[in-house]
Amino acid sequence: MIGDAEHDAIPSAAAPEAEFISLSHLNPSTELNPVPGRGIDLPFFRRYVRALEDAGYDYTLLPYGAAGADSFVVASAVGQLTERLRPIVALRPNTTFPTVGAQKLATLDQLTEGRAVVHLISGGSDAEQARQGDYLPKERRYARTSEYIDILRRSWTETAPFSHEGEFYRFDDFGPGFAPYDGPIPISIGGQSDEAFAVGGAQADIFSFWGEPLADLRTEIDRVHDIARAAGRTTLPRIWVTFRPIIDRTDELAWRKAQRYVTLIAKNFARSTAEPQNVGSQRALAFAERSELYDRALWTRTAAVTNAAGASTALVGSPETVAAAILDYIDHGASLVSIRGYDTLADAVDYGKHVLPLVRQELAHRRATGRRGTLQAEHPGNYAPEYARYATAGQP
């Protein structure tokens, strides 16, 4: 055991504050119980976003896919159904011309009185990009995103018409564009390729990661921040990390649930066996192959059974263990934490009741005292031997 003074000290890399993100779902279909059809169940959607607001989430991500609902329209609905929740629009640069994207985002920001955020998706799959007519090679998509960001920000801030002739976009005498509610809208970037780091470090307000082992993530955070400093930035990108928590009253019960869940996910998830193109999924599968358990509560088997199709690494344990694990990531520099469950609505409500308050209580304690509280010490998870026994109980 480490000494009390070392245990109590707040790590130098720790984020002083943290905000929570969830993902909005349009209908009751889940990876545990897929429901045929992909339409919008309006009563369910209303319940879902109101549940996020009531549970105390700060943001909700509106995902984008070629066969899914339009993220701008859904974000606008979220804005009108809530008073505080901030909609994050997932936007692919190939689908919306940048001056139009700037106009749409500024409109959303005005309608929500400054709550809009945009997450730019450069595209990790050639097949998915081709479904909407994008045949740009993967290695050039982030270059397009870089140009897109420049145009977004100019569209929001220029006070006179401007023209642009770049590698991917050209226009004459645009603007002044429609202004956001109160200053430029935060721009998020994700990805694990060299190109993603170059663009995100130099230009993004937020850089997004999937849940990884702590040491690996810390290395990646340092890389993003080093690129930002080399670009002359004095304000570094905020770090966003995503998990799929599986919680129950105790660690043992949570592991029983996790084993049930992974069996259903493996059965219901129609996954490709081909190696994914995007580096984030490749990393997730490599971590899963190396080990199923990392750090306090990170479980990778959910990534393995889905071929790492999207954010899929789990945190497993009691609310206290999962909250302590989230604090571990905050201690490594994450200030935006996305948690979304496999039982989507029920999990969102449970996280709001049982996990978010614990994390916020600890951060309030740190602000008041300048020291850590006791939550992480009292709920060791995988740092204690019985946790691994729960994780492997019933396995051959």
mmCIF file of N, CA, C and O in Angstrom, residues 230-298:
data_model
loop_
_atom_site.group_PDB
_atom_site.id
_atom_site.type_symbol
_atom_site.label_atom_id
_atom_site.label_comp_id
_atom_site.label_asym_id
_atom_site.label_seq_id
_atom_site.Cartn_x
_atom_site.Cartn_y
_atom_site.Cartn_z
ATOM 1 N N ALA A 230 3.499 22.484 -29.663
ATOM 2 C CA ALA A 230 4.355 22.739 -30.822
ATOM 3 C C ALA A 230 3.673 23.649 -31.840
ATOM 4 O O ALA A 230 4.345 24.374 -32.582
ATOM 5 N N ALA A 231 2.338 23.628 -31.856
ATOM 6 C CA ALA A 231 1.586 24.500 -32.751
ATOM 7 C C ALA A 231 1.410 25.903 -32.174
ATOM 8 O O ALA A 231 0.751 26.747 -32.783
ATOM 9 N N GLY A 232 1.980 26.135 -30.980
ATOM 10 C CA GLY A 232 1.900 27.456 -30.369
ATOM 11 C C GLY A 232 0.663 27.694 -29.530
ATOM 12 O O GLY A 232 0.385 28.838 -29.150
ATOM 13 N N ARG A 233 -0.057 26.627 -29.232
ATOM 14 C CA ARG A 233 -1.276 26.791 -28.452
ATOM 15 C C ARG A 233 -0.968 26.935 -26.971
ATOM 16 O O ARG A 233 -0.135 26.217 -26.424
ATOM 17 N N THR A 234 -1.669 27.852 -26.314
ATOM 18 C CA THR A 234 -1.548 28.009 -24.867
ATOM 19 C C THR A 234 -2.714 27.354 -24.138
ATOM 20 O O THR A 234 -2.618 27.048 -22.952
ATOM 21 N N THR A 235 -3.830 27.137 -24.837
ATOM 22 C CA THR A 235 -4.962 26.392 -24.299
ATOM 23 C C THR A 235 -4.967 25.016 -24.941
ATOM 24 O O THR A 235 -5.143 24.901 -26.162
ATOM 25 N N LEU A 236 -4.754 23.985 -24.148
ATOM 26 C CA LEU A 236 -4.629 22.637 -24.687
ATOM 27 C C LEU A 236 -6.007 22.014 -24.890
ATOM 28 O O LEU A 236 -6.968 22.359 -24.190
ATOM 29 N N PRO A 237 -6.138 21.075 -25.834
ATOM 30 C CA PRO A 237 -7.429 20.403 -26.030
ATOM 31 C C PRO A 237 -7.877 19.684 -24.768
ATOM 32 O O PRO A 237 -7.078 19.047 -24.076
ATOM 33 N N ARG A 238 -9.168 19.780 -24.467
ATOM 34 C CA ARG A 238 -9.739 18.967 -23.397
ATOM 35 C C ARG A 238 -9.761 17.507 -23.847
ATOM 36 O O ARG A 238 -9.872 17.218 -25.050
ATOM 37 N N ILE A 239 -9.684 16.602 -22.904
ATOM 38 C CA ILE A 239 -9.646 15.170 -23.211
ATOM 39 C C ILE A 239 -10.987 14.538 -22.860
ATOM 40 O O ILE A 239 -11.480 14.653 -21.740
ATOM 41 N N TRP A 240 -11.535 13.838 -23.848
ATOM 42 C CA TRP A 240 -12.815 13.141 -23.742
ATOM 43 C C TRP A 240 -12.525 11.641 -23.838
ATOM 44 O O TRP A 240 -11.842 11.186 -24.757
ATOM 45 N N VAL A 241 -13.023 10.865 -22.883
ATOM 46 C CA VAL A 241 -12.814 9.415 -22.900
ATOM 47 C C VAL A 241 -14.163 8.721 -22.709
ATOM 48 O O VAL A 241 -15.014 9.199 -21.960
ATOM 49 N N THR A 242 -14.368 7.597 -23.409
ATOM 50 C CA THR A 242 -15.671 6.934 -23.469
ATOM 51 C C THR A 242 -15.603 5.503 -22.936
ATOM 52 O O THR A 242 -14.695 4.738 -23.287
ATOM 53 N N PHE A 243 -16.613 5.143 -22.120
ATOM 54 C CA PHE A 243 -16.717 3.799 -21.560
ATOM 55 C C PHE A 243 -18.150 3.297 -21.659
ATOM 56 O O PHE A 243 -19.092 4.072 -21.800
ATOM 57 N N ARG A 244 -18.302 1.971 -21.480
ATOM 58 C CA ARG A 244 -19.606 1.322 -21.414
ATOM 59 C C ARG A 244 -19.717 0.635 -20.039
ATOM 60 O O ARG A 244 -19.499 -0.573 -19.921
ATOM 61 N N PRO A 245 -20.031 1.357 -18.969
ATOM 62 C CA PRO A 245 -20.049 0.742 -17.639
ATOM 63 C C PRO A 245 -21.134 -0.327 -17.481
ATOM 64 O O PRO A 245 -22.230 -0.217 -18.026
ATOM 65 N N ILE A 246 -20.806 -1.336 -16.705
ATOM 66 C CA ILE A 246 -21.756 -2.367 -16.286
ATOM 67 C C ILE A 246 -21.718 -2.386 -14.768
ATOM 68 O O ILE A 246 -20.707 -2.777 -14.169
ATOM 69 N N ILE A 247 -22.809 -1.934 -14.139
ATOM 70 C CA ILE A 247 -22.803 -1.776 -12.684
ATOM 71 C C ILE A 247 -23.911 -2.609 -12.034
ATOM 72 O O ILE A 247 -24.911 -2.936 -12.662
ATOM 73 N N ASP A 248 -23.684 -2.930 -10.777
ATOM 74 C CA ASP A 248 -24.708 -3.520 -9.908
ATOM 75 C C ASP A 248 -24.340 -3.163 -8.479
ATOM 76 O O ASP A 248 -23.355 -2.459 -8.247
ATOM 77 N N ARG A 249 -25.084 -3.666 -7.522
ATOM 78 C CA ARG A 249 -24.907 -3.226 -6.139
ATOM 79 C C ARG A 249 -23.518 -3.550 -5.595
ATOM 80 O O ARG A 249 -22.990 -2.812 -4.777
ATOM 81 N N THR A 250 -22.949 -4.670 -6.031
ATOM 82 C CA THR A 250 -21.614 -5.068 -5.592
ATOM 83 C C THR A 250 -20.777 -5.444 -6.807
ATOM 84 O O THR A 250 -21.309 -5.690 -7.902
ATOM 85 N N ASP A 251 -19.479 -5.534 -6.614
ATOM 86 C CA ASP A 251 -18.607 -5.981 -7.707
ATOM 87 C C ASP A 251 -19.001 -7.376 -8.184
ATOM 88 O O ASP A 251 -19.028 -7.648 -9.396
ATOM 89 N N GLU A 252 -19.309 -8.264 -7.249
ATOM 90 C CA GLU A 252 -19.657 -9.632 -7.631
ATOM 91 C C GLU A 252 -20.913 -9.661 -8.488
ATOM 92 O O GLU A 252 -20.960 -10.338 -9.530
ATOM 93 N N LEU A 253 -21.951 -8.921 -8.090
ATOM 94 C CA LEU A 253 -23.182 -8.886 -8.876
ATOM 95 C C LEU A 253 -22.953 -8.229 -10.231
ATOM 96 O O LEU A 253 -23.541 -8.635 -11.246
ATOM 97 N N ALA A 254 -22.112 -7.217 -10.268
ATOM 98 C CA ALA A 254 -21.807 -6.553 -11.539
ATOM 99 C C ALA A 254 -21.137 -7.527 -12.509
ATOM 100 O O ALA A 254 -21.426 -7.517 -13.714
ATOM 101 N N TRP A 255 -20.260 -8.393 -11.992
ATOM 102 C CA TRP A 255 -19.608 -9.347 -12.871
ATOM 103 C C TRP A 255 -20.572 -10.421 -13.368
ATOM 104 O O TRP A 255 -20.463 -10.876 -14.515
ATOM 105 N N ARG A 256 -21.522 -10.814 -12.546
ATOM 106 C CA ARG A 256 -22.544 -11.747 -13.046
ATOM 107 C C ARG A 256 -23.328 -11.108 -14.188
ATOM 108 O O ARG A 256 -23.623 -11.756 -15.202
ATOM 109 N N LYS A 257 -23.674 -9.833 -14.018
ATOM 110 C CA LYS A 257 -24.378 -9.125 -15.081
ATOM 111 C C LYS A 257 -23.496 -8.999 -16.328
ATOM 112 O O LYS A 257 -23.962 -9.212 -17.456
ATOM 113 N N ALA A 258 -22.238 -8.688 -16.131
ATOM 114 C CA ALA A 258 -21.331 -8.519 -17.266
ATOM 115 C C ALA A 258 -21.213 -9.800 -18.083
ATOM 116 O O ALA A 258 -21.204 -9.763 -19.328
ATOM 117 N N GLN A 259 -21.144 -10.942 -17.420
ATOM 118 C CA GLN A 259 -21.041 -12.204 -18.149
ATOM 119 C C GLN A 259 -22.334 -12.499 -18.916
ATOM 120 O O GLN A 259 -22.293 -13.009 -20.039
ATOM 121 N N ARG A 260 -23.480 -12.164 -18.321
ATOM 122 C CA ARG A 260 -24.740 -12.312 -19.068
ATOM 123 C C ARG A 260 -24.751 -11.382 -20.280
ATOM 124 O O ARG A 260 -25.146 -11.781 -21.383
ATOM 125 N N TYR A 261 -24.344 -10.155 -20.054
ATOM 126 C CA TYR A 261 -24.364 -9.161 -21.130
ATOM 127 C C TYR A 261 -23.484 -9.577 -22.300
ATOM 128 O O TYR A 261 -23.889 -9.487 -23.458
ATOM 129 N N VAL A 262 -22.272 -10.018 -22.003
ATOM 130 C CA VAL A 262 -21.351 -10.302 -23.107
ATOM 131 C C VAL A 262 -21.825 -11.499 -23.921
ATOM 132 O O VAL A 262 -21.611 -11.563 -25.139
ATOM 133 N N THR A 263 -22.513 -12.432 -23.272
ATOM 134 C CA THR A 263 -23.086 -13.564 -24.010
ATOM 135 C C THR A 263 -24.158 -13.079 -24.980
ATOM 136 O O THR A 263 -24.196 -13.492 -26.150
ATOM 137 N N LEU A 264 -25.021 -12.180 -24.521
ATOM 138 C CA LEU A 264 -26.069 -11.637 -25.391
ATOM 139 C C LEU A 264 -25.485 -10.781 -26.499
ATOM 140 O O LEU A 264 -25.919 -10.863 -27.659
ATOM 141 N N ILE A 265 -24.503 -9.961 -26.164
ATOM 142 C CA ILE A 265 -23.891 -9.087 -27.175
ATOM 143 C C ILE A 265 -23.248 -9.926 -28.270
ATOM 144 O O ILE A 265 -23.414 -9.653 -29.464
ATOM 145 N N ALA A 266 -22.506 -10.940 -27.870
ATOM 146 C CA ALA A 266 -21.848 -11.794 -28.865
ATOM 147 C C ALA A 266 -22.869 -12.480 -29.762
ATOM 148 O O ALA A 266 -22.653 -12.649 -30.973
ATOM 149 N N LYS A 267 -23.997 -12.865 -29.172
ATOM 150 C CA LYS A 267 -25.040 -13.539 -29.944
ATOM 151 C C LYS A 267 -25.748 -12.587 -30.894
ATOM 152 O O LYS A 267 -26.052 -12.947 -32.051
ATOM 153 N N ASN A 268 -26.000 -11.368 -30.438
ATOM 154 C CA ASN A 268 -26.838 -10.435 -31.201
ATOM 155 C C ASN A 268 -26.065 -9.525 -32.143
ATOM 156 O O ASN A 268 -26.653 -8.936 -33.047
ATOM 157 N N PHE A 269 -24.777 -9.416 -31.922
ATOM 158 C CA PHE A 269 -24.006 -8.448 -32.703
ATOM 159 C C PHE A 269 -23.530 -9.094 -33.991
ATOM 160 O O PHE A 269 -22.711 -10.013 -33.968
ATOM 161 N N ALA A 270 -24.034 -8.598 -35.098
ATOM 162 C CA ALA A 270 -23.600 -9.105 -36.408
ATOM 163 C C ALA A 270 -22.286 -8.427 -36.754
ATOM 164 O O ALA A 270 -22.256 -7.335 -37.312
ATOM 165 N N ARG A 271 -21.195 -9.067 -36.415
ATOM 166 C CA ARG A 271 -19.903 -8.409 -36.569
ATOM 167 C C ARG A 271 -19.113 -8.977 -37.739
ATOM 168 O O ARG A 271 -19.201 -10.166 -38.066
ATOM 169 N N SER A 272 -18.347 -8.096 -38.347
ATOM 170 C CA SER A 272 -17.418 -8.529 -39.377
ATOM 171 C C SER A 272 -16.176 -9.116 -38.721
ATOM 172 O O SER A 272 -15.761 -8.682 -37.644
ATOM 173 N N THR A 273 -15.585 -10.105 -39.361
ATOM 174 C CA THR A 273 -14.341 -10.673 -38.842
ATOM 175 C C THR A 273 -13.126 -10.043 -39.498
ATOM 176 O O THR A 273 -11.994 -10.351 -39.129
ATOM 177 N N ALA A 274 -13.344 -9.137 -40.462
ATOM 178 C CA ALA A 274 -12.230 -8.458 -41.117
ATOM 179 C C ALA A 274 -11.602 -7.453 -40.165
ATOM 180 O O ALA A 274 -12.274 -6.868 -39.312
ATOM 181 N N GLU A 275 -10.297 -7.248 -40.314
ATOM 182 C CA GLU A 275 -9.632 -6.255 -39.475
ATOM 183 C C GLU A 275 -10.170 -4.869 -39.781
ATOM 184 O O GLU A 275 -10.237 -4.458 -40.944
ATOM 185 N N PRO A 276 -10.606 -4.128 -38.770
ATOM 186 C CA PRO A 276 -11.134 -2.789 -39.021
ATOM 187 C C PRO A 276 -10.054 -1.856 -39.562
ATOM 188 O O PRO A 276 -8.866 -2.016 -39.248
ATOM 189 N N GLN A 277 -10.482 -0.860 -40.350
ATOM 190 C CA GLN A 277 -9.527 0.088 -40.916
ATOM 191 C C GLN A 277 -9.043 1.115 -39.906
ATOM 192 O O GLN A 277 -7.897 1.555 -39.969
ATOM 193 N N ASN A 278 -9.919 1.526 -39.005
ATOM 194 C CA ASN A 278 -9.550 2.630 -38.125
ATOM 195 C C ASN A 278 -8.616 2.158 -37.004
ATOM 196 O O ASN A 278 -8.760 1.058 -36.456
ATOM 197 N N VAL A 279 -7.668 3.009 -36.675
ATOM 198 C CA VAL A 279 -6.626 2.649 -35.720
ATOM 199 C C VAL A 279 -7.203 2.455 -34.318
ATOM 200 O O VAL A 279 -6.732 1.609 -33.548
ATOM 201 N N GLY A 280 -8.241 3.217 -33.958
ATOM 202 C CA GLY A 280 -8.845 3.070 -32.643
ATOM 203 C C GLY A 280 -9.359 1.665 -32.410
ATOM 204 O O GLY A 280 -9.141 1.069 -31.336
ATOM 205 N N SER A 281 -10.057 1.099 -33.396
ATOM 206 C CA SER A 281 -10.551 -0.277 -33.262
ATOM 207 C C SER A 281 -9.412 -1.277 -33.241
ATOM 208 O O SER A 281 -9.443 -2.267 -32.494
ATOM 209 N N GLN A 282 -8.396 -1.036 -34.036
ATOM 210 C CA GLN A 282 -7.242 -1.930 -34.030
ATOM 211 C C GLN A 282 -6.571 -1.945 -32.665
ATOM 212 O O GLN A 282 -6.187 -3.004 -32.152
ATOM 213 N N ARG A 283 -6.457 -0.762 -32.051
ATOM 214 C CA ARG A 283 -5.864 -0.698 -30.713
ATOM 215 C C ARG A 283 -6.740 -1.432 -29.705
ATOM 216 O O ARG A 283 -6.242 -2.163 -28.845
ATOM 217 N N ALA A 284 -8.050 -1.220 -29.783
ATOM 218 C CA ALA A 284 -8.953 -1.878 -28.831
ATOM 219 C C ALA A 284 -8.835 -3.392 -28.924
ATOM 220 O O ALA A 284 -8.828 -4.096 -27.900
ATOM 221 N N LEU A 285 -8.757 -3.917 -30.138
ATOM 222 C CA LEU A 285 -8.619 -5.365 -30.305
ATOM 223 C C LEU A 285 -7.264 -5.864 -29.804
ATOM 224 O O LEU A 285 -7.166 -6.966 -29.248
ATOM 225 N N ALA A 286 -6.234 -5.071 -29.996
ATOM 226 C CA ALA A 286 -4.913 -5.458 -29.491
ATOM 227 C C ALA A 286 -4.908 -5.504 -27.965
ATOM 228 O O ALA A 286 -4.344 -6.429 -27.358
ATOM 229 N N PHE A 287 -5.554 -4.523 -27.332
ATOM 230 C CA PHE A 287 -5.652 -4.557 -25.867
ATOM 231 C C PHE A 287 -6.433 -5.787 -25.408
ATOM 232 O O PHE A 287 -6.069 -6.444 -24.428
ATOM 233 N N ALA A 288 -7.526 -6.100 -26.118
ATOM 234 C CA ALA A 288 -8.351 -7.252 -25.746
ATOM 235 C C ALA A 288 -7.583 -8.555 -25.898
ATOM 236 O O ALA A 288 -7.741 -9.483 -25.085
ATOM 237 N N GLU A 289 -6.754 -8.632 -26.914
ATOM 238 C CA GLU A 289 -5.967 -9.858 -27.122
ATOM 239 C C GLU A 289 -4.912 -10.018 -26.024
ATOM 240 O O GLU A 289 -4.612 -11.125 -25.583
ATOM 241 N N ARG A 290 -4.380 -8.896 -25.552
ATOM 242 C CA ARG A 290 -3.348 -8.937 -24.527
ATOM 243 C C ARG A 290 -3.914 -9.327 -23.164
ATOM 244 O O ARG A 290 -3.309 -10.097 -22.419
ATOM 245 N N SER A 291 -5.093 -8.783 -22.831
ATOM 246 C CA SER A 291 -5.688 -9.072 -21.532
ATOM 247 C C SER A 291 -7.153 -8.656 -21.532
ATOM 248 O O SER A 291 -7.543 -7.726 -22.241
ATOM 249 N N GLU A 292 -7.968 -9.336 -20.713
ATOM 250 C CA GLU A 292 -9.364 -8.925 -20.560
ATOM 251 C C GLU A 292 -9.528 -7.854 -19.490
ATOM 252 O O GLU A 292 -10.481 -7.071 -19.530
ATOM 253 N N LEU A 293 -8.624 -7.799 -18.519
ATOM 254 C CA LEU A 293 -8.745 -6.882 -17.384
ATOM 255 C C LEU A 293 -7.537 -5.969 -17.290
ATOM 256 O O LEU A 293 -6.392 -6.420 -17.413
ATOM 257 N N TYR A 294 -7.821 -4.670 -17.079
ATOM 258 C CA TYR A 294 -6.758 -3.691 -16.875
ATOM 259 C C TYR A 294 -7.122 -2.767 -15.723
ATOM 260 O O TYR A 294 -8.302 -2.441 -15.503
ATOM 261 N N ASP A 295 -6.106 -2.332 -15.035
ATOM 262 C CA ASP A 295 -6.259 -1.278 -14.033
ATOM 263 C C ASP A 295 -7.357 -1.640 -13.025
ATOM 264 O O ASP A 295 -7.506 -2.801 -12.664
ATOM 265 N N ARG A 296 -8.145 -0.675 -12.600
ATOM 266 C CA ARG A 296 -9.116 -0.926 -11.538
ATOM 267 C C ARG A 296 -10.340 -1.699 -12.032
ATOM 268 O O ARG A 296 -10.855 -2.557 -11.324
ATOM 269 N N ALA A 297 -10.816 -1.404 -13.253
ATOM 270 C CA ALA A 297 -12.102 -1.993 -13.653
ATOM 271 C C ALA A 297 -12.311 -2.071 -15.157
ATOM 272 O O ALA A 297 -13.426 -2.342 -15.605
ATOM 273 N N LEU A 298 -11.277 -1.860 -15.969
ATOM 274 C CA LEU A 298 -11.444 -1.845 -17.429
ATOM 275 C C LEU A 298 -11.508 -3.264 -17.966
ATOM 276 O O LEU A 298 -10.607 -4.074 -17.741
#
